[in-house]
Amino acid sequence: MTMPRSYLYFLAVPLVFVADAAFAHAIVVASTPLPNETIAASETEVEVRFNSRVDRARSRLTLVGPGGASVVLPLADGAAETLKSRASGLEDGRYRILWQTLSVDGHITHGEISFQVKR
């Protein structure tokens, strides 16, 4: 017994969409600064690049300083898969960049990147 091709098509198409949705979460593929990097400057570019497009209007970067104070960084224009900003007035100590983004699959993902300023 053979199955008509049209039945195979109707069975396979939904599986393709389910697979795409499962793999569309935004995953960090690169960042500036790098995780655990030490920089020797009072300002730095902040850029987090993801494996897929992100909704920049519903995403944010927050800088947490050595004392625990935090500030939401204004996002600059950039590629559809990046969140980009600039941090200035950095003093010596350990910082964290908290990122939160809405990926194309409609899921919010978040994480953090730590770095240190030492002059």
PDB file of C-alpha atoms in Angstrom:
ATOM      1  CA  MET A   1       0.000   0.000   0.000  1.00  0.00           C
ATOM      2  CA  THR A   2       1.383   3.405  -0.974  1.00  0.00           C
ATOM      3  CA  MET A   3       0.412   6.765   0.435  1.00  0.00           C
ATOM      4  CA  PRO A   4      -0.466   9.502  -2.069  1.00  0.00           C
ATOM      5  CA  ARG A   5       2.062  12.354  -2.237  1.00  0.00           C
ATOM      6  CA  SER A   6      -0.553  14.912  -1.250  1.00  0.00           C
ATOM      7  CA  TYR A   7      -0.979  13.172   2.136  1.00  0.00           C
ATOM      8  CA  LEU A   8       2.758  13.295   2.745  1.00  0.00           C
ATOM      9  CA  TYR A   9       2.773  17.028   1.992  1.00  0.00           C
ATOM     10  CA  PHE A  10      -0.004  17.739   4.494  1.00  0.00           C
ATOM     11  CA  LEU A  11       1.799  15.690   7.136  1.00  0.00           C
ATOM     12  CA  ALA A  12       5.250  17.227   6.532  1.00  0.00           C
ATOM     13  CA  VAL A  13       4.398  20.951   6.313  1.00  0.00           C
ATOM     14  CA  PRO A  14       3.182  21.334   9.925  1.00  0.00           C
ATOM     15  CA  LEU A  15       6.316  19.559  11.161  1.00  0.00           C
ATOM     16  CA  VAL A  16       8.516  22.098   9.364  1.00  0.00           C
ATOM     17  CA  PHE A  17       6.753  25.030  11.054  1.00  0.00           C
ATOM     18  CA  VAL A  18       6.955  23.382  14.480  1.00  0.00           C
ATOM     19  CA  ALA A  19      10.680  22.777  13.975  1.00  0.00           C
ATOM     20  CA  ASP A  20      11.267  26.408  12.923  1.00  0.00           C
ATOM     21  CA  ALA A  21       9.437  27.737  15.979  1.00  0.00           C
ATOM     22  CA  ALA A  22      11.414  25.523  18.327  1.00  0.00           C
ATOM     23  CA  PHE A  23      14.742  26.763  16.988  1.00  0.00           C
ATOM     24  CA  ALA A  24      13.878  30.466  16.690  1.00  0.00           C
ATOM     25  CA  HIS A  25      14.777  31.481  20.264  1.00  0.00           C
ATOM     26  CA  ALA A  26      17.333  34.272  20.333  1.00  0.00           C
ATOM     27  CA  ILE A  27      20.704  32.864  21.398  1.00  0.00           C
ATOM     28  CA  VAL A  28      23.768  35.068  21.925  1.00  0.00           C
ATOM     29  CA  VAL A  29      26.471  34.298  19.360  1.00  0.00           C
ATOM     30  CA  ALA A  30      28.848  37.203  20.110  1.00  0.00           C
ATOM     31  CA  SER A  31      29.218  40.179  22.402  1.00  0.00           C
ATOM     32  CA  THR A  32      31.273  43.274  23.103  1.00  0.00           C
ATOM     33  CA  PRO A  33      32.684  43.223  25.683  1.00  0.00           C
ATOM     34  CA  LEU A  34      33.340  39.495  25.735  1.00  0.00           C
ATOM     35  CA  PRO A  35      32.196  37.536  28.821  1.00  0.00           C
ATOM     36  CA  ASN A  36      34.688  38.066  31.681  1.00  0.00           C
ATOM     37  CA  GLU A  37      36.770  40.470  29.598  1.00  0.00           C
ATOM     38  CA  THR A  38      38.822  43.136  31.382  1.00  0.00           C
ATOM     39  CA  ILE A  39      38.824  46.553  29.761  1.00  0.00           C
ATOM     40  CA  ALA A  40      41.013  49.516  30.694  1.00  0.00           C
ATOM     41  CA  ALA A  41      38.770  52.390  29.617  1.00  0.00           C
ATOM     42  CA  SER A  42      36.023  54.504  31.138  1.00  0.00           C
ATOM     43  CA  GLU A  43      33.663  53.761  28.252  1.00  0.00           C
ATOM     44  CA  THR A  44      32.978  50.871  25.938  1.00  0.00           C
ATOM     45  CA  GLU A  45      30.763  49.860  23.097  1.00  0.00           C
ATOM     46  CA  VAL A  46      28.116  47.344  24.156  1.00  0.00           C
ATOM     47  CA  GLU A  47      26.870  44.982  21.480  1.00  0.00           C
ATOM     48  CA  VAL A  48      25.051  41.673  21.824  1.00  0.00           C
ATOM     49  CA  ARG A  49      24.557  39.697  18.615  1.00  0.00           C
ATOM     50  CA  PHE A  50      21.967  36.918  18.412  1.00  0.00           C
ATOM     51  CA  ASN A  51      21.423  34.002  16.057  1.00  0.00           C
ATOM     52  CA  SER A  52      18.160  35.512  14.782  1.00  0.00           C
ATOM     53  CA  ARG A  53      16.328  38.791  14.402  1.00  0.00           C
ATOM     54  CA  VAL A  54      15.062  40.409  17.590  1.00  0.00           C
ATOM     55  CA  ASP A  55      12.311  42.913  18.253  1.00  0.00           C
ATOM     56  CA  ARG A  56      14.384  45.910  19.302  1.00  0.00           C
ATOM     57  CA  ALA A  57      11.330  47.853  20.531  1.00  0.00           C
ATOM     58  CA  ARG A  58      10.630  45.121  23.080  1.00  0.00           C
ATOM     59  CA  SER A  59      14.243  44.424  24.030  1.00  0.00           C
ATOM     60  CA  ARG A  60      16.666  46.135  26.384  1.00  0.00           C
ATOM     61  CA  LEU A  61      20.192  46.300  27.746  1.00  0.00           C
ATOM     62  CA  THR A  62      20.752  47.171  31.408  1.00  0.00           C
ATOM     63  CA  LEU A  63      24.157  47.955  32.890  1.00  0.00           C
ATOM     64  CA  VAL A  64      24.640  46.968  36.545  1.00  0.00           C
ATOM     65  CA  GLY A  65      27.651  48.584  38.225  1.00  0.00           C
ATOM     66  CA  PRO A  66      29.984  47.394  40.991  1.00  0.00           C
ATOM     67  CA  GLY A  67      27.741  48.873  43.711  1.00  0.00           C
ATOM     68  CA  GLY A  68      24.591  47.263  42.313  1.00  0.00           C
ATOM     69  CA  ALA A  69      23.158  50.416  40.743  1.00  0.00           C
ATOM     70  CA  SER A  70      21.625  49.803  37.326  1.00  0.00           C
ATOM     71  CA  VAL A  71      20.847  51.911  34.295  1.00  0.00           C
ATOM     72  CA  VAL A  72      18.935  50.991  31.150  1.00  0.00           C
ATOM     73  CA  LEU A  73      21.173  51.732  28.168  1.00  0.00           C
ATOM     74  CA  PRO A  74      19.621  53.516  25.172  1.00  0.00           C
ATOM     75  CA  LEU A  75      19.675  51.263  22.117  1.00  0.00           C
ATOM     76  CA  ALA A  76      21.353  52.493  18.952  1.00  0.00           C
ATOM     77  CA  ASP A  77      20.445  51.516  15.412  1.00  0.00           C
ATOM     78  CA  GLY A  78      22.087  48.368  14.142  1.00  0.00           C
ATOM     79  CA  ALA A  79      21.552  45.074  12.424  1.00  0.00           C
ATOM     80  CA  ALA A  80      18.256  43.279  13.027  1.00  0.00           C
ATOM     81  CA  GLU A  81      19.983  40.584  15.094  1.00  0.00           C
ATOM     82  CA  THR A  82      21.876  42.944  17.437  1.00  0.00           C
ATOM     83  CA  LEU A  83      21.296  45.136  20.461  1.00  0.00           C
ATOM     84  CA  LYS A  84      23.829  47.935  20.506  1.00  0.00           C
ATOM     85  CA  SER A  85      24.632  50.776  22.903  1.00  0.00           C
ATOM     86  CA  ARG A  86      27.510  52.543  24.642  1.00  0.00           C
ATOM     87  CA  ALA A  87      28.425  52.591  28.332  1.00  0.00           C
ATOM     88  CA  SER A  88      30.384  55.540  29.703  1.00  0.00           C
ATOM     89  CA  GLY A  89      31.593  56.845  33.058  1.00  0.00           C
ATOM     90  CA  LEU A  90      32.823  53.391  34.039  1.00  0.00           C
ATOM     91  CA  GLU A  91      34.927  53.143  37.181  1.00  0.00           C
ATOM     92  CA  ASP A  92      37.088  50.219  38.228  1.00  0.00           C
ATOM     93  CA  GLY A  93      35.079  47.184  39.258  1.00  0.00           C
ATOM     94  CA  ARG A  94      32.912  44.349  38.007  1.00  0.00           C
ATOM     95  CA  TYR A  95      29.934  45.115  35.754  1.00  0.00           C
ATOM     96  CA  ARG A  96      27.082  43.069  34.332  1.00  0.00           C
ATOM     97  CA  ILE A  97      25.142  43.678  31.144  1.00  0.00           C
ATOM     98  CA  LEU A  98      21.661  42.236  31.515  1.00  0.00           C
ATOM     99  CA  TRP A  99      20.002  41.639  28.175  1.00  0.00           C
ATOM    100  CA  GLN A 100      16.383  40.802  27.502  1.00  0.00           C
ATOM    101  CA  THR A 101      14.920  40.381  24.060  1.00  0.00           C
ATOM    102  CA  LEU A 102      11.823  39.292  22.227  1.00  0.00           C
ATOM    103  CA  SER A 103      12.781  36.881  19.486  1.00  0.00           C
ATOM    104  CA  VAL A 104      10.924  36.298  16.236  1.00  0.00           C
ATOM    105  CA  ASP A 105       9.170  33.247  17.682  1.00  0.00           C
ATOM    106  CA  GLY A 106       7.483  35.482  20.261  1.00  0.00           C
ATOM    107  CA  HIS A 107       9.486  34.223  23.233  1.00  0.00           C
ATOM    108  CA  ILE A 108      11.341  36.497  25.627  1.00  0.00           C
ATOM    109  CA  THR A 109      14.876  35.379  26.381  1.00  0.00           C
ATOM    110  CA  HIS A 110      17.342  36.961  28.768  1.00  0.00           C
ATOM    111  CA  GLY A 111      20.834  36.567  30.127  1.00  0.00           C
ATOM    112  CA  GLU A 112      23.852  38.466  31.295  1.00  0.00           C
ATOM    113  CA  ILE A 113      27.431  39.199  30.316  1.00  0.00           C
ATOM    114  CA  SER A 114      29.961  40.110  33.012  1.00  0.00           C
ATOM    115  CA  PHE A 115      33.065  42.179  32.466  1.00  0.00           C
ATOM    116  CA  GLN A 116      35.562  44.097  34.555  1.00  0.00           C
ATOM    117  CA  VAL A 117      37.028  47.577  34.318  1.00  0.00           C
ATOM    118  CA  LYS A 118      40.577  47.874  35.621  1.00  0.00           C
ATOM    119  CA  ARG A 119      42.933  50.766  34.873  1.00  0.00           C
TER     120      ARG A 119
END
